[in-house]
Short mmCIF file of C-alpha atoms and ligand atoms in Angstrom, two decimals:
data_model
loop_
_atom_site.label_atom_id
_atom_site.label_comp_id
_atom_site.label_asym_id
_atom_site.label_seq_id
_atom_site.Cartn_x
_atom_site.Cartn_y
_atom_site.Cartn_z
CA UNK A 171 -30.79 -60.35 17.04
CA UNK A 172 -33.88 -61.40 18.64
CA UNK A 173 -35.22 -64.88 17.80
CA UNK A 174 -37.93 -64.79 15.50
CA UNK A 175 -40.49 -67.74 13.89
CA UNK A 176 -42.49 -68.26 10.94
CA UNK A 177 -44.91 -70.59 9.67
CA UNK A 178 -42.53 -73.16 9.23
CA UNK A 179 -41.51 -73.00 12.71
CA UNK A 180 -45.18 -73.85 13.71
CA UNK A 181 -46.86 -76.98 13.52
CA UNK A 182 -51.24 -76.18 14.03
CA UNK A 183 -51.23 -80.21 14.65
CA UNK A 184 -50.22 -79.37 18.77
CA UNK A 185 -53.75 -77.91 18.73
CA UNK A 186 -55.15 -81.07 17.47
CA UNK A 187 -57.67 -82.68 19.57
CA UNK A 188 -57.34 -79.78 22.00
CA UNK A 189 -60.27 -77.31 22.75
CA UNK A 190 -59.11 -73.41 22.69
CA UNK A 191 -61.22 -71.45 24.74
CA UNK A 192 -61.43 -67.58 23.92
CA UNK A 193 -62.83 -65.65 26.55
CA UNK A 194 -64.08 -62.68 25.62
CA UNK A 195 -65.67 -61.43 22.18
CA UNK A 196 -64.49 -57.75 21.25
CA UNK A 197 -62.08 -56.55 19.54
CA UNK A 198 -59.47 -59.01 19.65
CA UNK A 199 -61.32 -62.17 21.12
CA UNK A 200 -63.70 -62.14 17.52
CA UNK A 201 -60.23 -61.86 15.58
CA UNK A 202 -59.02 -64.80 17.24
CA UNK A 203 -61.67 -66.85 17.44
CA UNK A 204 -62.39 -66.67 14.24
CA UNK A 205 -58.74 -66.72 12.90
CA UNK A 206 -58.49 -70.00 14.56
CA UNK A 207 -61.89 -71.22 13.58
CA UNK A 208 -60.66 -71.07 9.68
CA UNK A 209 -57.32 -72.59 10.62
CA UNK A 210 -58.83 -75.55 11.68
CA UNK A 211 -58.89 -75.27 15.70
CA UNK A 212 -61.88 -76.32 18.29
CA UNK A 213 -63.06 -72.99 19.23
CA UNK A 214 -65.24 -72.33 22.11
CA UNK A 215 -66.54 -68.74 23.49
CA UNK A 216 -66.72 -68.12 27.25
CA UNK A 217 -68.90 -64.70 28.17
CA UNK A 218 -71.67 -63.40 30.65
CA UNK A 219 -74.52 -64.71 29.73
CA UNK A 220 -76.15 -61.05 29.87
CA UNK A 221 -73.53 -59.32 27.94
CA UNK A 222 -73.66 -57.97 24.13
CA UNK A 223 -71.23 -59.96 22.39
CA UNK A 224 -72.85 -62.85 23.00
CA UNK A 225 -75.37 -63.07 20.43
CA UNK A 226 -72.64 -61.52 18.24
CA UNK A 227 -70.80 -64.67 18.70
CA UNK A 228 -73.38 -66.92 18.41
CA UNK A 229 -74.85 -65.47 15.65
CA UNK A 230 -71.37 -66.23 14.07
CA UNK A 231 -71.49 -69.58 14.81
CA UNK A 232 -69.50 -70.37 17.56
CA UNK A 233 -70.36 -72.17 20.77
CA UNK A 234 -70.78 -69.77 23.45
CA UNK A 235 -70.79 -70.62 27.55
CA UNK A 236 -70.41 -68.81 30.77
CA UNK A 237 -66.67 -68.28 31.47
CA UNK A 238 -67.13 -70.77 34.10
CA UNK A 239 -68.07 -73.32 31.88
CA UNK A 240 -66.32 -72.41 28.71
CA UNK A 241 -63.15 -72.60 31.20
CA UNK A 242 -63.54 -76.61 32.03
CA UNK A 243 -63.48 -77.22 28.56
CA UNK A 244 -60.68 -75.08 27.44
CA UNK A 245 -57.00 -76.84 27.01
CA UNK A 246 -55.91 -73.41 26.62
CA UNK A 247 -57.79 -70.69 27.75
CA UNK A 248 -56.97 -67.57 26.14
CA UNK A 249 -58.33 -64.36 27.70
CA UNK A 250 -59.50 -61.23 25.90
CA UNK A 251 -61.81 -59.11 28.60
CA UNK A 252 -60.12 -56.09 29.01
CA UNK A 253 -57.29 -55.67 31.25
CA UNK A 254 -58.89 -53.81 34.34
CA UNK A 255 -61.40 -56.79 34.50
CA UNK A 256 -58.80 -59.82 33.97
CA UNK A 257 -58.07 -60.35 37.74
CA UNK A 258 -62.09 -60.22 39.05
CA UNK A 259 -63.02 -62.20 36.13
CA UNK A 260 -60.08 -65.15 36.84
CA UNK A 261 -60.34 -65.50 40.38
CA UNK A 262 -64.30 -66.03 39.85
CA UNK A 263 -64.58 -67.73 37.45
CA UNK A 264 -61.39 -69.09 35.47
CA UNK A 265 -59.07 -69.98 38.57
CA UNK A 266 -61.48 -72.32 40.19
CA UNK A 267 -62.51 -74.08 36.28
CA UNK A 268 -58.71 -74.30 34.50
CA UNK A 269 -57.70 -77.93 33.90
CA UNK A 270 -54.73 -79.53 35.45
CA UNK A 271 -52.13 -79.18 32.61
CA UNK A 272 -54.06 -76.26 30.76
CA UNK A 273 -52.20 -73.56 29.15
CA UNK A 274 -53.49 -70.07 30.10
CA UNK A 275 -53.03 -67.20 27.77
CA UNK A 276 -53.06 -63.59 27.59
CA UNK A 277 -52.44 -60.48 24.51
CA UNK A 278 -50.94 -58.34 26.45
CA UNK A 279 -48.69 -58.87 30.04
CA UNK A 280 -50.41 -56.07 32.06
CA UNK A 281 -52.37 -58.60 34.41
CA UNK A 282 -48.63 -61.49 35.13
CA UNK A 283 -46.52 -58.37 35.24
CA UNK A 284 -48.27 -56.47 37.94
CA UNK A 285 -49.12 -59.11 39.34
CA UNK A 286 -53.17 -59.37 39.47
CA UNK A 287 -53.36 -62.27 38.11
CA UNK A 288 -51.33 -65.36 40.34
CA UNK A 289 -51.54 -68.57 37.84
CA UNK A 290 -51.81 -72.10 40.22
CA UNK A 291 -48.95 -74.68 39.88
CA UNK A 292 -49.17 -76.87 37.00
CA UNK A 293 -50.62 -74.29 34.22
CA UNK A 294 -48.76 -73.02 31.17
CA UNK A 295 -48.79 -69.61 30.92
CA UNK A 296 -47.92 -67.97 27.19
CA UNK A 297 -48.32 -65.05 26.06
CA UNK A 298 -49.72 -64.46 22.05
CA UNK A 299 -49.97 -61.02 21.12
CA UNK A 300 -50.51 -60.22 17.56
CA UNK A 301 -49.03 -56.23 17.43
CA UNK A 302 -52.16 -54.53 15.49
CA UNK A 303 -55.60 -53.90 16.43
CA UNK A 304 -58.14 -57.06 16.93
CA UNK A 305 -60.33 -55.44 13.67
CA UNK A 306 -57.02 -55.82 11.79
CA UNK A 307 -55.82 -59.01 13.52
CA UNK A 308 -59.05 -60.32 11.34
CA UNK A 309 -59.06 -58.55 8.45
CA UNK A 310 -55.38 -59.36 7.44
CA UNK A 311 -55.96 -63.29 8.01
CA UNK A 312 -59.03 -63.11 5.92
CA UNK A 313 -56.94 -61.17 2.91
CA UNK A 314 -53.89 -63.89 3.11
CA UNK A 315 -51.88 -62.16 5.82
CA UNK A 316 -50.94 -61.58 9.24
CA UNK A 317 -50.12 -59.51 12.05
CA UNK A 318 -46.68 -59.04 12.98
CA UNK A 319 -47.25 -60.74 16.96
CA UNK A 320 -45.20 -61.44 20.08
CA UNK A 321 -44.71 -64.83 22.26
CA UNK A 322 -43.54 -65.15 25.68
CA UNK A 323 -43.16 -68.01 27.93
CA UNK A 324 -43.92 -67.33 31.63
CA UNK A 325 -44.34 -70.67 32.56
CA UNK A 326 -43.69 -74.19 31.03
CA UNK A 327 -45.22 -76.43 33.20
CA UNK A 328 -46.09 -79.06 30.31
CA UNK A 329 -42.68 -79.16 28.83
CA UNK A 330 -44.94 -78.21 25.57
CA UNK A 331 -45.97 -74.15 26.16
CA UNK A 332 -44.07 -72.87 23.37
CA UNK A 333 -45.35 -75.88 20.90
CA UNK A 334 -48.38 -74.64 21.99
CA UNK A 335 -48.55 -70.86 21.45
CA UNK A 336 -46.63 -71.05 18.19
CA UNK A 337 -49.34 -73.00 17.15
CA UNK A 338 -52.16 -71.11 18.55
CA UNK A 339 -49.93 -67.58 16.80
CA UNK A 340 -49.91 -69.91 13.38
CA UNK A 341 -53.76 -70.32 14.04
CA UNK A 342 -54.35 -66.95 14.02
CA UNK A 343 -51.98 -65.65 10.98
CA UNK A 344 -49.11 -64.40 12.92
CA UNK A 345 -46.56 -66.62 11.38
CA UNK A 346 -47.36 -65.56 8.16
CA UNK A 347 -45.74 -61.96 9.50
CA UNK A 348 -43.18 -63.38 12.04
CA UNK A 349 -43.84 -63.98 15.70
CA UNK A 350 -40.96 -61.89 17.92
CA UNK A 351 -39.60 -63.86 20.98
CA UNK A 352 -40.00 -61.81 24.13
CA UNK A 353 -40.90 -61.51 28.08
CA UNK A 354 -44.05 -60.66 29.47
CA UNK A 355 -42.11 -58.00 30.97
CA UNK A 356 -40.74 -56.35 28.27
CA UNK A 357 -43.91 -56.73 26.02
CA UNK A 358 -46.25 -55.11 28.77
CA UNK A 359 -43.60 -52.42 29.14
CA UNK A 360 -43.00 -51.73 25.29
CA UNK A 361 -46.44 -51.71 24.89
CA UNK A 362 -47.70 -49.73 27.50
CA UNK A 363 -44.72 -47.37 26.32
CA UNK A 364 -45.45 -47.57 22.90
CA UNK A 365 -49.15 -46.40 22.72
CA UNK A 366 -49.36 -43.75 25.26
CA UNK A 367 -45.93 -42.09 23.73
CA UNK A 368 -46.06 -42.03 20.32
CA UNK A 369 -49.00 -44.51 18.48
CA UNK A 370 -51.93 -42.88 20.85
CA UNK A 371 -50.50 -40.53 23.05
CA UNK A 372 -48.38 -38.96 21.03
CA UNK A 373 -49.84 -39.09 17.90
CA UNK A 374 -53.45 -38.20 18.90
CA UNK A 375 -52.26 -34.63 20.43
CA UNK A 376 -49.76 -34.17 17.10
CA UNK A 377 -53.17 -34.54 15.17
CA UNK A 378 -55.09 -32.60 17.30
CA UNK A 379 -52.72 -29.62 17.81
CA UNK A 380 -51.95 -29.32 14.08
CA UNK A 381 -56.19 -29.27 13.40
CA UNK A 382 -57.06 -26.39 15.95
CA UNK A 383 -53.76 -24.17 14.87
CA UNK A 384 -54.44 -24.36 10.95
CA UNK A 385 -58.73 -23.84 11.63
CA UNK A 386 -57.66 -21.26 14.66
CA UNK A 387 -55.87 -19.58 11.88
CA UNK A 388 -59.18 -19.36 9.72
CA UNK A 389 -58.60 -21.98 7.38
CA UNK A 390 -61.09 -24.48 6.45
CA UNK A 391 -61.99 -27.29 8.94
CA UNK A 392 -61.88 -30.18 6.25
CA UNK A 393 -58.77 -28.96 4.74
CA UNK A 394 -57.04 -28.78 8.19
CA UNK A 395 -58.69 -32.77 8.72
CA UNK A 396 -57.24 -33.90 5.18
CA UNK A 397 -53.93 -32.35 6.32
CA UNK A 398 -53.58 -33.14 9.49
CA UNK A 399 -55.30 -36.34 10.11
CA UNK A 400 -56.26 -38.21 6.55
CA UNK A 401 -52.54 -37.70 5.23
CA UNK A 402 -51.22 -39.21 8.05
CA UNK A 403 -52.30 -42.89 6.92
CA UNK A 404 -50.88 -42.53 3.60
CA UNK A 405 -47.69 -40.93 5.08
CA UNK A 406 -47.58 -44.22 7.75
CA UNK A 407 -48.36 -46.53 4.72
CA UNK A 408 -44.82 -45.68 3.12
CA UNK A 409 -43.29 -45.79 6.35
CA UNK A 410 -44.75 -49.01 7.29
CA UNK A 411 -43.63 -49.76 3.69
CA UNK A 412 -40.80 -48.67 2.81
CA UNK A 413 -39.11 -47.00 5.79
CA UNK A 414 -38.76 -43.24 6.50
CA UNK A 415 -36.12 -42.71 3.53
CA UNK A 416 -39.00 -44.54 1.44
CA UNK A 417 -41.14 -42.05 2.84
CA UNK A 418 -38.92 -39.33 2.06
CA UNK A 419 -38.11 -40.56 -1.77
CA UNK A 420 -41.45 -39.96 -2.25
CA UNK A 421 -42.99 -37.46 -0.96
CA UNK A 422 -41.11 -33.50 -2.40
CA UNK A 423 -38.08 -32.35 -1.63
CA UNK A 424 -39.85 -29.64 -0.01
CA UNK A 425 -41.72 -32.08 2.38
CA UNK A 426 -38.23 -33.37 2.81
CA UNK A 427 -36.51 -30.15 3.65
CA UNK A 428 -39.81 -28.93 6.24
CA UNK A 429 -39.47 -32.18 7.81
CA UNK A 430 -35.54 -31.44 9.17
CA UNK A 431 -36.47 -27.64 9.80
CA UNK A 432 -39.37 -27.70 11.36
CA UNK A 433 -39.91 -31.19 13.04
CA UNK A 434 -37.84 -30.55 16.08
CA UNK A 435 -39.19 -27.28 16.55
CA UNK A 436 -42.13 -29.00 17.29
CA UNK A 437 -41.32 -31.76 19.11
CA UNK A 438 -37.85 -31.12 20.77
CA UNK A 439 -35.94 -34.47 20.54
CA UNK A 440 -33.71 -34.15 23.79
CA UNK A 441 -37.16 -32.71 25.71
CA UNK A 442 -39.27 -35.42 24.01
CA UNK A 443 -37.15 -38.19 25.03
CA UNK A 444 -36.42 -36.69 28.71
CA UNK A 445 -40.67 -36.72 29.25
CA UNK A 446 -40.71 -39.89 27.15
CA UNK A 447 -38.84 -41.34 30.24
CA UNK A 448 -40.62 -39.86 32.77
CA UNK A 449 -43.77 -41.74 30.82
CA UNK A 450 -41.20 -44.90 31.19
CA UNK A 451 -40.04 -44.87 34.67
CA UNK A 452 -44.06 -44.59 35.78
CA UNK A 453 -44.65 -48.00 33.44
CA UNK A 454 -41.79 -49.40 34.68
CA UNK A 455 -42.18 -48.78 38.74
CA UNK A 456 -45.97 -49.57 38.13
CA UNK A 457 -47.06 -46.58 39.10
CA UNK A 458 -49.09 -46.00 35.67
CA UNK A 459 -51.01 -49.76 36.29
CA UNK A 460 -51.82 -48.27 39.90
CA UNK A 461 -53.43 -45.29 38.67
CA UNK A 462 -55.45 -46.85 36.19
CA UNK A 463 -56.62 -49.55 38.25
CA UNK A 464 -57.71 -47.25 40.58
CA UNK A 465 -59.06 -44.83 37.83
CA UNK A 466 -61.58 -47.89 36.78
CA UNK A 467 -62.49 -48.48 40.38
CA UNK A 468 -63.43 -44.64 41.18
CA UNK A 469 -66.01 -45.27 37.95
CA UNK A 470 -63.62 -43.75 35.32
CA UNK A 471 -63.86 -39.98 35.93
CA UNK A 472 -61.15 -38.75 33.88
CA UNK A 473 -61.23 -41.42 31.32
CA UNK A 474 -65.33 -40.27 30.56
CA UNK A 475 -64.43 -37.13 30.60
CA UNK A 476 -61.26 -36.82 28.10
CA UNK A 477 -63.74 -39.65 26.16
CA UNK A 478 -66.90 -37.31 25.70
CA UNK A 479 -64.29 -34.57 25.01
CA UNK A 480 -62.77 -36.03 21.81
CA UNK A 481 -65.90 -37.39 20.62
CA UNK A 482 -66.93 -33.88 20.38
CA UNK A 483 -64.00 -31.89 19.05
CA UNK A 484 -64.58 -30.58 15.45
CA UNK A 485 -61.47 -32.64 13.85
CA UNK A 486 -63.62 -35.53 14.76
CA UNK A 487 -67.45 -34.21 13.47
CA UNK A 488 -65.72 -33.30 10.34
CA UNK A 489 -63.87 -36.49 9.75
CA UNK A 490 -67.44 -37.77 10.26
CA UNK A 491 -68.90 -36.11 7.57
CA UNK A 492 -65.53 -36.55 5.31
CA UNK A 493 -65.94 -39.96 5.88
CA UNK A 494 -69.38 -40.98 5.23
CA UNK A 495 -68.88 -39.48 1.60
CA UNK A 496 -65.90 -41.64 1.08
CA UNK A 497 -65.90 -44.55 -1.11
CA UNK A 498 -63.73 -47.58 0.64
CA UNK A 499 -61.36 -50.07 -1.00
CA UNK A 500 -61.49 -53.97 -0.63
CA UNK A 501 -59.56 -54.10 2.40
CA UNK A 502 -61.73 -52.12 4.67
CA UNK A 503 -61.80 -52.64 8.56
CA UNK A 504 -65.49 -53.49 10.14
CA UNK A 505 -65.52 -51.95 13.83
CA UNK A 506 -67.97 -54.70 14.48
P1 NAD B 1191 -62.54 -55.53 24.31
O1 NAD B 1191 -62.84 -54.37 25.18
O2 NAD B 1191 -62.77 -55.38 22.85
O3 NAD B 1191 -63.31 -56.84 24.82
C1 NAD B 1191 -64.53 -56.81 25.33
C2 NAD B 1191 -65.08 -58.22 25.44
O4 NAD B 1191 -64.97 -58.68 26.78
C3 NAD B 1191 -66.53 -58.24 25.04
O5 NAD B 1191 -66.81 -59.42 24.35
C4 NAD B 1191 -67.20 -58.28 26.39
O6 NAD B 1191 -68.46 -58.90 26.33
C5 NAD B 1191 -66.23 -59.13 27.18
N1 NAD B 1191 -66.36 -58.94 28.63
C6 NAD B 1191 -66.30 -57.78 29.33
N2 NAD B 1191 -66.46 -58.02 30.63
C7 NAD B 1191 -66.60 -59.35 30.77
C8 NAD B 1191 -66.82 -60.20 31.88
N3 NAD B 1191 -66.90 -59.70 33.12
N4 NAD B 1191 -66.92 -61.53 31.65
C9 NAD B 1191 -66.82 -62.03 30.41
N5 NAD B 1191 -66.64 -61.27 29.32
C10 NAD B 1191 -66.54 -59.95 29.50
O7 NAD B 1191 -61.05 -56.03 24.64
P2 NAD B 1191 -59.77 -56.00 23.70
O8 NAD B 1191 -59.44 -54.58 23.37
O9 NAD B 1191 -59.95 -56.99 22.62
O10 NAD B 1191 -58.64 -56.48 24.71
C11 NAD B 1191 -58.52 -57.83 25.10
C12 NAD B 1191 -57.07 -58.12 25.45
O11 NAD B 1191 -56.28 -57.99 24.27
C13 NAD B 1191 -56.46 -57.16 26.46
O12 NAD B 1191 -55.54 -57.88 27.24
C14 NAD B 1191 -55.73 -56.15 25.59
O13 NAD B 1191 -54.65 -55.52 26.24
C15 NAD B 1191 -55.22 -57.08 24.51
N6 NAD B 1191 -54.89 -56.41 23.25
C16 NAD B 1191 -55.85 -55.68 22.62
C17 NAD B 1191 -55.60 -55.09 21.41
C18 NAD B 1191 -56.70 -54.42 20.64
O14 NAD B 1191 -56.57 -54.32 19.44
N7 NAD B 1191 -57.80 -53.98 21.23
C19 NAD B 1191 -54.30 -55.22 20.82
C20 NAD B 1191 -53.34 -56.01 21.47
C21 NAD B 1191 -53.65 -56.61 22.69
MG1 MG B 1192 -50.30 -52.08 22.04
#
């Protein structure tokens, strides 16, 4: 069994006295910040001065500074810029500003796996990774809860780096869902595995395919979206629940018996898995980080285009107009 932690194995108090600095205000740098903000923790933003978020973030009441600066101050520096602009971003401005003794901290490996990003002597480096969205990483601390997260320890220069993150993952709820132990290794690799296989990837195209056969076919476009893309929260919501023989209690037997029959004449298992770990072996030999470093260098071409594309495909126009119409429960997620 992997080793896992909960509240009571954190202590918020190793944050005492201690300034956090988030850089980075989007999707999971507000979560954060503001996670730790209610927990108790000295929170300070670093951004460009000329970017959007900042008035966002000082608007919510935090103190915001250039990277630079917000980097002297921070006795951990956690960064949340997206991944492609990490390594510019550090050796600018974070490298030349980190404290002696300051722990730096990432949500996801990408940049200390492929190595882009070369930490100096002396530096903690931890990794705290809540495993949900940023939107949700907020909106389950606000309701009581937390996400399920990750910790790795890459390097413990203080003697304290694990004190330190569990607190900083207790700080922003995800002891209150258990923190996994891990590498940054095998969390970039998981991860990287995880959402272009089945969570985005994978699940994106089963959406999409099963929308433009059933409206190809002539039936209705928002009865192929409540099908094939509505139902497949409420499915997940068992799953995520309950398990898949949750799931199946459930839902009919007829579901059931469709599910065995027809499942793997859609996706294959023994085909799936043998392009699953072609998907794998490109993560794994770095290949896929090379390609989409160099994809954001060459200004995106492919990533605009597939973008613009989905944007404009009817399952998404009419899950528009579905939506809008909807009334939303309590726990609703704000894609501020
Ligand atoms: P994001 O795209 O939402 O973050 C954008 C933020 O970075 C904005 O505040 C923007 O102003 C700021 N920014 C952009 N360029 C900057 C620059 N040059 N200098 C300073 N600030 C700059 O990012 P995100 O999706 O929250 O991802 C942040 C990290 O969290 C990544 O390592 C990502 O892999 C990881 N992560 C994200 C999620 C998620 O839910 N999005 C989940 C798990 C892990
Ligand atoms: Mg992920």
């Amino acid at each position: 069994m992997a080793t896992m932690y909960y509240a009571a194995d954190c202590d918020l108090k190793n944050l005492e006295g201690k300034v956090v600095t988030i850089i980075g205000y989007g999707s999971q740098g507000h979560a954060h910040a503001k996670n730790l903000k209610d927990s108790g923790v000295h929170v300070v933003i670093g951004l460009r001065p000329e970017g959007k978020s900042w008035e966002v973030a000082k608007a919510d009441g935090f103190d915001v500074l250039s990277v630079a600066e917000a980097a002297k101050k921070g006795d951990v520096v956690m960064i949340l810029i997206p991944d492609e602009l990490q390594a510019a971003v550090y050796e600018k401005e974070i490298a030349p500003n980190l404290k002696p003794g300051a722990a730096l901290a990432f949500a996801h490996g990408f940049n200390i796996r492929y190595g882009y990003i070369k930490p100096p002597a002396g530096v903690d480096v931890f990794l705290a990774a809540p495993k949900g969205p940023g939107h949700t990483v907020r909106s389950q601390y606000v309701e009581g809860f937390g996400v399920p997260s990750l910790i790795a320890i890459e390097v413990d220069a203080t003697g304290r780096a694990k004190e330190t993150a569990l607190a900083y993952l207790a700080g922003i709820g995800g002891a209150r869902a258990g923190i996994l132990e891990t590498t940054f290794t095998e969390e970039t690799e998981t991860d990287l595995f995880g959402e272009q296989t089945v969570l985005c990837g994978g699940v994106v195209d089963l959406m999409r395919a099963g929308f433009e056969v059933l409206t190809e076919a002539g039936y209705s476009k928002e009865a192929a979206y409540f099908e094939c893309v509505h139902e497949l929260k409420l499915i997940i919501d068992l799953v995520n629940k309950f398990g898949v023989s949750g799931m199946d209690f459930s839902i009919s037997d007829t579901a059931e018996y469709g599910q065995y029959v027809s499942g793997p004449r859609v996706v294959p298992l023994e085909q799936a898995k043998e392009n699953m770990r072609g998907v794998l072996k490109d993560i794994q030999d770095g290949t896929f980080a090379k390609n989409w470093v160099a994809e954001h260098e060459a200004g995106r071409p492919l990533f605009t285009k597939k973008r613009e594309e989905i944007q404009q495909h009817p399952m998404e126009t009419t899950g528009k107009e579905l939506r809008e119409k909807m009334v939303w429960g309590r726990n609703d997620i704000d894609l501020v």
